[in-house]
């Protein structure tokens, strides 16, 4: 038990600092808040896992790419026609999404060309010829892909919605998984959810690789992976944030984002090199499972354990951190409980608690909308990149590599001008660049410009994604942090269900359709984001009560400034350690 003198000492320290000292920050200063353990944890579970997780998340998109295809029409071997001449004779023409004439992908003239004797087709009256669906199978353009899942299984024409439905199944199960695992992370622990997520995601992808011959089982595998995949990124991200200093928040978010971006940049190059969907899927799936080799560093969040009054478990986690950081840790369970005696255990009702007051409800709704816009635009841009013509791997690479400078710039701007302004401006810039795409999308002379503009939109969208995830981490209290992030993923993936259909509209009917929708969403997102509270230089809220008042009293037209306590806290390690030694 602490003596009256010790209580007075603590009170004097708090009054001297001008605000209540976060006891958890005191403990982390003692065990090492920026030490070797944090470096190892971030390297393994923030950067490497984000890298491998990005591959397992995105590999299905490249594996499901549909090459140009057309009907196999027997009889060409009896002639000396080139492939282009044979297509011109045997296939009807149709309009593509740019209003250009192209050979039909799914129809042929209903003639037995093996019995044709007079090949003077210039005299044929094509208007009198009947058409039929492909009777003899399909041939594929092998320029870029030796084999993809659709070309291997003929998922084209009457089965062309298989790919769209696959992405929809994945999005739906991501919604369900985020709902279930997000709340389990706050109620049963981040660590358990992390282990389950890595195993389930890997198993789901492996099932899909083995069962492409059955769309049902293929979709089941996609669904299992989708159910767990969001927690692969979410759980270690939250743990890292909760064991690191306030100054490191944007760095951790940037590290995870860079791991993701480097992964999705390398991914198309691996696919291009292997040139076959099956070895590509194996190579990009197995490494995620192998990350469990380093499970001894996969700790439970001590901040969460304290919030749940599991002080003995928290002590064990602190000792692991202190040992790796070569620090002495001698706080007992009784002392730890005494330090958090004022923190009463709250009743939390899952996601319903995110709407328990007007302020929390407002923040949750705006955060949710921001996630929705960022997610649907991300999925549309990535899926649409493969349909832009030219080298699909280079298109995909441009869409990914542009994220690297975006995250670096996003970190700088978010730390300089705040999360709120960065979020809003990046949304609005994305909307502005949709306008010239809508104007010039159908003009063949501006195809290169279309690629550049869509890449610029992806750049600003990456900044938005970076800041939205950072804000979600900082707005919600510890007792609801994973639940709040899970709700964001639920809403994002819920609206993400429409992304494949937006791409379908763009590829099948009018290439401008997705950009009309995205432009409106970007401007709405930019307007809404300005009403979020600023989280830069703010202590992470721990309790539900802190979450309810978070952002109250902030000036709307002002740039964030560090409080006196925030500026000086880095120089008070000695004082904090003095307190820890007496507490």
XYZ file of C-alpha atoms in Angstrom:
583
model
C 0.000 0.000 0.000
C 1.184 3.518 -0.676
C 1.732 5.855 2.299
C 0.248 9.327 2.676
C 3.646 10.804 1.771
C 3.713 8.790 -1.445
C 0.198 9.908 -2.301
C 1.206 13.521 -1.662
C 4.267 13.072 -3.852
C 2.107 11.751 -6.667
C -0.358 14.610 -6.270
C 2.456 17.202 -6.295
C 3.862 15.694 -9.471
C 0.470 15.876 -11.145
C -0.072 19.483 -10.115
C 3.420 20.376 -11.302
C 2.710 18.884 -14.713
C -0.655 20.611 -14.955
C -2.584 17.467 -15.764
C -2.905 13.862 -14.628
C 0.073 11.696 -15.483
C -0.839 8.565 -17.371
C 0.313 5.737 -15.053
C 0.640 3.373 -18.003
C 3.088 5.776 -19.634
C 5.063 5.756 -16.394
C 5.358 1.979 -16.470
C 6.305 1.925 -20.142
C 9.063 4.455 -19.450
C 10.374 2.021 -16.856
C 10.298 -1.096 -19.081
C 11.394 0.836 -22.165
C 8.915 2.618 -24.405
C 11.181 2.882 -27.419
C 13.545 -0.032 -26.977
C 14.714 -3.209 -28.629
C 11.432 -5.039 -27.984
C 9.399 -2.391 -29.790
C 11.897 -2.513 -32.662
C 11.591 -6.311 -32.968
C 7.804 -6.276 -32.582
C 7.382 -3.574 -35.223
C 9.815 -5.298 -37.579
C 8.035 -8.663 -37.313
C 4.363 -7.912 -36.773
C 3.946 -4.434 -38.188
C 6.277 -4.380 -41.202
C 6.866 -8.057 -42.145
C 3.354 -9.229 -41.349
C 1.928 -6.269 -43.240
C 4.192 -7.220 -46.158
C 3.177 -10.882 -46.220
C -0.416 -10.100 -45.233
C -0.663 -7.646 -48.119
C 0.367 -10.411 -50.490
C -2.157 -12.908 -49.174
C -4.847 -10.231 -49.243
C -4.182 -9.055 -52.808
C -2.889 -12.167 -54.609
C -6.414 -13.311 -55.401
C -6.978 -10.172 -57.507
C -4.125 -10.964 -59.892
C -4.930 -14.676 -59.922
C -8.494 -13.855 -61.017
C -7.480 -11.555 -63.848
C -9.415 -12.315 -67.025
C -7.254 -12.179 -70.180
C -8.768 -11.175 -73.491
C -10.623 -14.186 -74.842
C -12.676 -15.307 -77.807
C -14.500 -18.363 -79.138
C -12.544 -21.290 -80.475
C -13.803 -21.816 -84.035
C -12.539 -25.020 -85.730
C -11.456 -24.884 -89.374
C -8.556 -22.460 -89.421
C -6.056 -25.306 -89.867
C -7.598 -25.902 -93.305
C -6.697 -22.363 -94.366
C -3.704 -20.046 -94.428
C -5.466 -17.250 -92.556
C -3.690 -15.443 -89.730
C -5.357 -15.379 -86.325
C -6.505 -11.808 -86.877
C -7.999 -12.688 -90.265
C -9.708 -15.751 -88.786
C -11.275 -13.635 -86.025
C -12.491 -11.167 -88.630
C -14.239 -13.969 -90.509
C -15.670 -16.012 -87.625
C -16.453 -13.542 -84.843
C -19.048 -10.753 -84.788
C -18.017 -7.319 -83.566
C -19.399 -5.384 -80.592
C -18.787 -2.150 -78.698
C -16.494 -2.103 -75.666
C -16.697 0.237 -72.670
C -14.960 2.995 -74.680
C -17.474 2.735 -77.568
C -14.803 1.090 -79.731
C -15.432 -1.854 -82.060
C -13.882 -5.127 -80.917
C -14.334 -8.814 -81.658
C -16.945 -10.492 -79.516
C -15.570 -12.360 -76.538
C -18.520 -14.706 -76.145
C -20.170 -15.149 -79.549
C -19.330 -16.663 -82.925
C -21.092 -16.938 -86.244
C -23.205 -20.089 -86.213
C -21.518 -21.761 -89.169
C -19.578 -24.986 -89.519
C -16.429 -23.364 -90.914
C -14.801 -26.767 -91.430
C -17.219 -27.352 -94.343
C -16.768 -23.953 -96.035
C -15.422 -24.247 -99.588
C -15.676 -20.674 -100.881
C -13.477 -18.441 -98.684
C -14.230 -15.232 -100.539
C -15.763 -13.854 -97.375
C -15.878 -10.313 -98.791
C -19.035 -11.421 -100.628
C -20.689 -12.864 -97.530
C -23.764 -11.129 -96.178
C -22.918 -11.089 -92.494
C -26.246 -9.509 -91.566
C -27.961 -12.768 -92.534
C -25.655 -14.934 -90.452
C -26.965 -16.165 -87.123
C -24.830 -15.967 -83.991
C -24.365 -18.439 -81.199
C -22.530 -18.757 -77.920
C -19.092 -20.353 -78.009
C -19.642 -24.034 -78.813
C -16.042 -25.267 -78.771
C -14.555 -23.508 -75.792
C -12.410 -20.404 -75.545
C -8.979 -19.229 -76.542
C -7.044 -16.667 -74.499
C -4.503 -13.964 -75.096
C -1.296 -15.330 -73.535
C 0.667 -12.095 -73.931
C 0.807 -11.399 -70.211
C -0.522 -14.514 -68.503
C 0.296 -18.116 -69.247
C -2.622 -19.134 -67.026
C -4.989 -17.473 -64.578
C -7.808 -19.114 -62.649
C -10.508 -17.849 -65.088
C -8.529 -19.009 -68.154
C -7.764 -22.344 -66.473
C -11.393 -22.974 -65.533
C -13.129 -21.011 -68.343
C -14.796 -18.577 -65.922
C -15.839 -16.252 -68.730
C -18.987 -15.243 -70.617
C -21.897 -16.988 -68.856
C -19.559 -17.414 -65.870
C -18.074 -13.907 -66.009
C -19.740 -12.956 -62.719
C -17.752 -15.642 -60.907
C -14.902 -13.166 -60.341
C -17.232 -10.378 -59.238
C -19.089 -12.734 -56.909
C -15.775 -13.966 -55.496
C -14.829 -10.440 -54.463
C -18.312 -9.871 -53.061
C -18.123 -13.066 -50.972
C -14.765 -11.912 -49.650
C -16.128 -8.463 -48.742
C -19.232 -9.909 -47.036
C -17.189 -12.314 -44.930
C -14.766 -9.510 -44.086
C -17.728 -7.592 -42.695
C -18.810 -10.555 -40.584
C -15.250 -11.289 -39.500
C -14.527 -7.701 -38.533
C -17.729 -7.628 -36.468
C -16.959 -10.870 -34.637
C -13.177 -10.652 -34.276
C -13.155 -6.943 -33.539
C -15.341 -7.359 -30.475
C -13.500 -10.535 -29.470
C -10.277 -8.530 -29.568
C -11.658 -6.113 -26.981
C -13.369 -8.762 -24.865
C -10.956 -11.741 -25.049
C -7.683 -10.169 -26.136
C -5.761 -9.024 -29.185
C -3.287 -11.916 -29.012
C -5.814 -14.756 -29.353
C -7.521 -13.014 -32.252
C -4.153 -12.486 -33.932
C -3.255 -16.200 -33.813
C -6.658 -17.232 -35.119
C -6.540 -14.663 -37.919
C -3.144 -15.741 -39.259
C -4.079 -19.443 -39.256
C -7.568 -18.964 -40.719
C -6.447 -16.588 -43.463
C -3.684 -18.942 -44.578
C -5.979 -21.991 -44.463
C -8.642 -20.187 -46.500
C -6.222 -19.257 -49.259
C -4.767 -22.780 -49.377
C -8.295 -24.217 -49.715
C -8.978 -21.856 -52.621
C -5.764 -22.919 -54.373
C -6.683 -26.592 -54.095
C -10.367 -26.282 -55.057
C -10.582 -24.099 -58.166
C -12.348 -26.924 -59.991
C -15.339 -26.371 -57.703
C -16.494 -22.757 -57.508
C -18.431 -23.527 -54.321
C -15.381 -24.763 -52.407
C -13.241 -22.079 -53.986
C -15.664 -19.467 -52.667
C -15.677 -21.135 -49.226
C -11.898 -20.771 -49.077
C -12.125 -17.139 -50.158
C -14.772 -16.562 -47.490
C -12.684 -18.111 -44.693
C -9.695 -15.953 -45.631
C -11.905 -12.889 -45.893
C -13.456 -13.577 -42.485
C -10.105 -13.388 -40.693
C -7.887 -11.178 -42.831
C -8.674 -7.772 -41.288
C -7.532 -8.975 -37.855
C -4.157 -9.996 -39.331
C -3.394 -6.301 -39.677
C -5.553 -4.860 -36.908
C -4.491 -6.815 -33.816
C -0.685 -6.324 -34.000
C -1.186 -2.707 -35.074
C -3.212 -1.980 -31.937
C -0.766 -3.803 -29.653
C 2.160 -1.879 -31.127
C 0.365 1.434 -30.649
C -0.463 0.557 -27.038
C 3.130 -0.266 -26.054
C 4.763 2.675 -27.835
C 5.146 6.390 -27.167
C 2.749 9.017 -28.480
C 5.464 10.349 -30.784
C 5.732 6.938 -32.475
C 2.069 6.607 -33.463
C 2.432 8.041 -36.968
C 5.712 6.159 -37.438
C 4.026 2.843 -36.597
C 1.121 3.614 -38.916
C 3.574 4.568 -41.651
C 5.631 1.384 -41.129
C 2.548 -0.800 -41.506
C 1.435 1.149 -44.552
C 4.883 0.926 -46.135
C 4.969 -2.827 -45.523
C 1.645 -3.096 -47.320
C 2.725 -0.865 -50.222
C 6.055 -2.589 -50.804
C 4.187 -5.896 -50.736
C 1.649 -4.855 -53.354
C 4.446 -3.327 -55.443
C 6.451 -6.567 -55.476
C 3.333 -8.716 -55.928
C 2.710 -8.027 -59.656
C 6.406 -8.540 -60.398
C 6.253 -11.994 -58.775
C 3.134 -12.801 -60.813
C 4.793 -11.546 -64.003
C 7.880 -13.653 -63.282
C 6.054 -16.906 -62.421
C 3.418 -16.304 -65.108
C 1.060 -18.954 -63.715
C -1.542 -18.479 -61.023
C -0.828 -21.637 -58.986
C 2.880 -21.196 -58.067
C 2.157 -17.478 -57.638
C -0.570 -18.193 -55.082
C 1.591 -20.648 -53.127
C 4.594 -18.329 -53.002
C 2.490 -15.404 -51.769
C 0.376 -17.371 -49.259
C 2.728 -19.545 -47.172
C 4.946 -16.756 -45.698
C 2.026 -15.339 -43.687
C 1.681 -18.634 -41.833
C 5.424 -18.827 -41.207
C 5.334 -15.589 -39.189
C 4.103 -17.718 -36.256
C 7.670 -18.997 -35.876
C 8.281 -15.780 -33.933
C 5.305 -16.243 -31.615
C 7.409 -15.643 -28.481
C 7.329 -11.945 -29.343
C 3.565 -11.932 -30.033
C 2.571 -10.575 -26.614
C -0.819 -9.548 -25.347
C -1.369 -5.822 -24.933
C -0.560 -4.945 -21.291
C -2.694 -1.826 -21.645
C -5.695 -3.985 -22.515
C -4.918 -6.407 -19.665
C -4.839 -3.536 -17.165
C -8.100 -2.225 -18.553
C -9.549 -5.689 -17.863
C -8.053 -5.718 -14.323
C -5.831 -8.702 -15.213
C -2.828 -7.293 -13.390
C -0.898 -10.572 -13.009
C -1.066 -11.159 -16.782
C -0.039 -7.568 -17.415
C 3.015 -8.027 -15.161
C 4.105 -11.011 -17.267
C 3.893 -8.964 -20.449
C 5.810 -6.064 -18.887
C 8.554 -8.478 -17.826
C 8.884 -9.799 -21.391
C 9.272 -6.253 -22.714
C 11.690 -5.252 -19.939
C 13.844 -8.366 -20.440
C 14.314 -7.728 -24.165
C 14.904 -4.030 -23.503
C 17.425 -4.922 -20.758
C 15.510 -2.955 -18.155
C 14.822 -3.778 -14.529
C 11.141 -4.297 -13.708
C 10.188 -4.840 -10.077
C 6.600 -3.602 -9.832
C 4.459 -6.209 -8.108
C 0.873 -7.094 -8.895
C -0.258 -5.275 -5.739
C 1.647 -2.126 -6.683
C 0.280 -2.237 -10.208
C -3.275 -2.576 -8.923
C -2.676 0.341 -6.564
C -1.460 2.548 -9.432
C -4.726 1.946 -11.280
C -7.012 2.041 -8.246
C -8.891 5.050 -9.654
C -9.655 3.268 -12.903
C -13.049 1.699 -12.305
C -14.171 -1.237 -14.382
C -16.741 -0.071 -16.895
C -19.645 -1.883 -18.461
C -19.123 -1.900 -22.208
C -21.828 -3.032 -24.618
C -19.713 -3.755 -27.673
C -20.406 -1.609 -30.705
C -23.460 -0.085 -29.064
C -21.119 1.798 -26.714
C -19.652 3.619 -29.713
C -22.979 5.464 -29.943
C -23.509 6.003 -26.216
C -23.236 9.817 -26.474
C -23.742 12.350 -29.226
C -20.011 13.109 -29.429
C -18.975 9.460 -29.735
C -21.789 8.759 -32.177
C -20.760 11.720 -34.345
C -17.121 10.647 -34.370
C -18.082 7.044 -35.129
C -20.393 7.987 -38.004
C -17.872 10.322 -39.644
C -15.022 7.842 -39.148
C -17.202 5.109 -40.635
C -18.069 7.209 -43.660
C -14.398 8.097 -44.185
C -13.493 4.414 -44.086
C -16.253 3.613 -46.573
C -15.109 6.180 -49.119
C -11.425 5.265 -48.732
C -12.165 1.553 -49.057
C -14.522 1.632 -52.023
C -12.158 3.929 -53.944
C -9.193 1.675 -53.124
C -10.935 -1.468 -54.363
C -12.269 0.233 -57.490
C -8.877 1.685 -58.446
C -7.042 -1.594 -57.870
C -9.587 -3.792 -59.647
C -9.947 -1.303 -62.490
C -6.176 -1.051 -63.021
C -6.157 -4.476 -64.676
C -8.784 -3.307 -67.191
C -6.967 -0.151 -68.317
C -5.159 -1.777 -71.253
C -1.462 -2.377 -71.699
C 0.674 -4.364 -69.274
C -1.594 -5.299 -66.315
C 1.415 -5.898 -64.055
C 2.835 -2.436 -64.693
C -0.605 -0.888 -64.166
C -0.932 -2.720 -60.862
C 2.633 -1.771 -59.892
C 1.986 1.937 -60.557
C -1.149 1.774 -58.418
C 0.913 0.283 -55.566
C 4.293 1.987 -55.762
C 2.682 5.410 -55.611
C 1.549 4.577 -52.076
C 5.129 4.644 -50.736
C 5.708 8.402 -51.187
C 2.053 8.965 -50.229
C 2.550 7.421 -46.794
C 5.795 9.316 -46.219
C 4.117 12.595 -47.168
C 1.024 11.622 -45.179
C 3.095 11.084 -42.030
C 4.822 14.445 -42.426
C 1.631 16.410 -43.121
C -0.377 14.603 -40.410
C 2.322 15.429 -37.841
C 2.707 19.003 -39.084
C -0.869 20.133 -39.741
C -2.912 17.487 -37.953
C -4.912 14.412 -38.899
C -8.194 16.204 -39.550
C -6.938 18.696 -42.166
C -4.799 16.059 -43.889
C -7.754 13.684 -44.165
C -10.094 16.336 -45.565
C -7.638 17.788 -48.095
C -6.580 14.394 -49.456
C -10.239 13.497 -50.031
C -10.905 16.766 -51.853
C -7.817 16.435 -54.060
C -8.933 12.956 -55.111
C -12.316 14.386 -56.092
C -10.744 17.171 -58.142
C -8.680 14.705 -60.201
C -11.785 12.651 -61.028
C -13.100 15.539 -63.140
C -10.576 15.381 -66.038
C -10.900 11.571 -66.104
C -14.641 11.897 -66.639
C -14.054 14.446 -69.411
C -11.357 12.558 -71.356
C -11.997 8.882 -70.490
C -13.479 7.940 -73.886
C -10.918 9.750 -76.016
C -8.246 7.229 -77.213
C -5.644 10.001 -77.402
C -5.776 10.462 -73.632
C -5.346 6.850 -72.466
C -1.905 7.638 -71.062
C -3.349 10.651 -69.236
C -6.077 8.426 -67.805
C -3.469 6.108 -66.310
C -1.550 9.043 -64.822
C -4.648 10.669 -63.340
C -5.905 7.437 -61.806
C -2.453 6.968 -60.264
C -2.607 10.498 -58.813
C -6.013 9.675 -57.301
C -4.496 6.511 -55.810
C -1.726 8.685 -54.313
C -4.164 10.924 -52.460
C -6.382 7.979 -51.592
C -3.368 6.292 -49.948
C -2.848 9.380 -47.783
C -6.514 9.227 -46.821
C -6.285 5.538 -45.913
C -3.185 6.187 -43.823
C -4.747 9.039 -41.855
C -8.166 7.392 -41.418
C -6.587 4.307 -39.845
C -4.441 6.515 -37.614
C -7.444 8.573 -36.518
C -9.458 5.453 -35.760
C -6.644 4.191 -33.578
C -6.475 7.496 -31.660
C -10.163 8.419 -31.332
C -11.480 5.281 -29.634
C -10.705 4.393 -25.980
C -8.717 1.282 -25.057
C -11.825 -0.617 -23.995
C -13.334 -0.071 -27.462
C -10.293 0.426 -29.668
C -10.429 -2.836 -31.606
C -14.225 -2.708 -31.674
C -14.102 0.789 -33.167
C -11.541 -0.197 -35.771
C -13.588 -3.314 -36.497
C -16.691 -1.200 -37.088
C -14.679 0.845 -39.570
C -13.644 -2.339 -41.375
C -17.243 -3.576 -41.303
C -18.540 -0.411 -42.927
C -15.613 -0.233 -45.342
C -16.044 -3.793 -46.520
C -19.812 -3.452 -46.482
C -19.640 -0.606 -48.974
C -16.692 -2.382 -50.623
C -19.175 -5.007 -51.787
C -20.362 -2.570 -54.447
C -16.809 -1.939 -55.755
C -16.670 -5.036 -58.012
C -20.035 -4.061 -59.494
C -18.791 -0.500 -60.077
C -15.839 -1.988 -61.937
C -18.236 -4.259 -63.841
C -20.219 -1.182 -64.932
C -17.020 0.529 -66.015
C -15.664 -2.429 -67.980
C -18.969 -3.538 -69.498
C -20.932 -0.326 -70.143
C -19.172 3.005 -69.654
C -15.615 3.522 -68.418
C -16.669 6.790 -66.715
C -19.248 5.229 -64.400
C -16.890 4.460 -61.479
C -15.394 7.966 -61.556
C -18.794 9.682 -61.432
C -19.546 7.805 -58.211
C -16.062 8.200 -56.714
C -15.966 11.941 -57.405
C -19.156 12.544 -55.435
C -17.972 10.329 -52.560
C -14.593 12.094 -52.369
C -16.193 15.537 -52.010
C -18.635 14.271 -49.368
C -15.799 12.547 -47.482
C -13.651 15.684 -47.525
C -16.490 17.747 -46.126
C -17.365 15.280 -43.374
C -13.759 14.679 -42.252
C -13.262 18.302 -41.186
C -15.767 17.746 -38.358
C -13.696 15.028 -36.666
C -11.735 15.910 -33.497
C -8.019 16.526 -33.862
C -6.001 13.661 -32.375
C -2.459 14.973 -32.893
C -0.654 15.544 -29.537
C -3.580 14.000 -27.648
C -3.273 11.196 -25.081
C -4.900 7.944 -26.152
C -8.221 7.705 -24.283
C -8.388 4.626 -22.050
C -11.854 4.614 -20.506
C -15.296 5.020 -21.942
C -15.675 8.297 -20.049
C -12.505 9.655 -21.647
C -13.815 8.607 -25.032
C -17.095 10.421 -24.453
C -15.388 13.785 -23.914
C -12.537 13.326 -26.390
C -12.233 16.436 -28.569
C -14.462 18.589 -26.393
C -13.318 22.191 -26.289
C -11.108 21.985 -29.376
C -11.096 25.060 -31.597
C -12.451 24.378 -35.065
C -10.259 26.874 -36.960
C -6.845 26.134 -35.514
C -3.800 23.980 -36.103
C -2.907 21.494 -33.355
C -0.162 22.378 -30.916
C 1.555 20.186 -28.375
C 0.493 20.832 -24.794
C 3.131 21.840 -22.262
C 2.933 18.379 -20.714
C 3.347 16.708 -24.118
C 6.411 18.821 -24.903
C 8.075 18.156 -21.579
C 7.124 14.546 -20.899
C 10.117 13.134 -22.765
C 12.410 14.854 -20.293
C 10.707 13.482 -17.196
C 11.824 9.872 -17.393
C 13.886 10.247 -14.232
C 10.958 11.670 -12.320
C 8.665 8.915 -13.568
C 11.157 6.255 -12.564
C 11.451 7.851 -9.125
C 7.719 7.562 -8.765
C 7.679 3.957 -10.013
C 10.341 2.984 -7.476
C 8.191 4.272 -4.616
C 4.716 3.368 -5.865
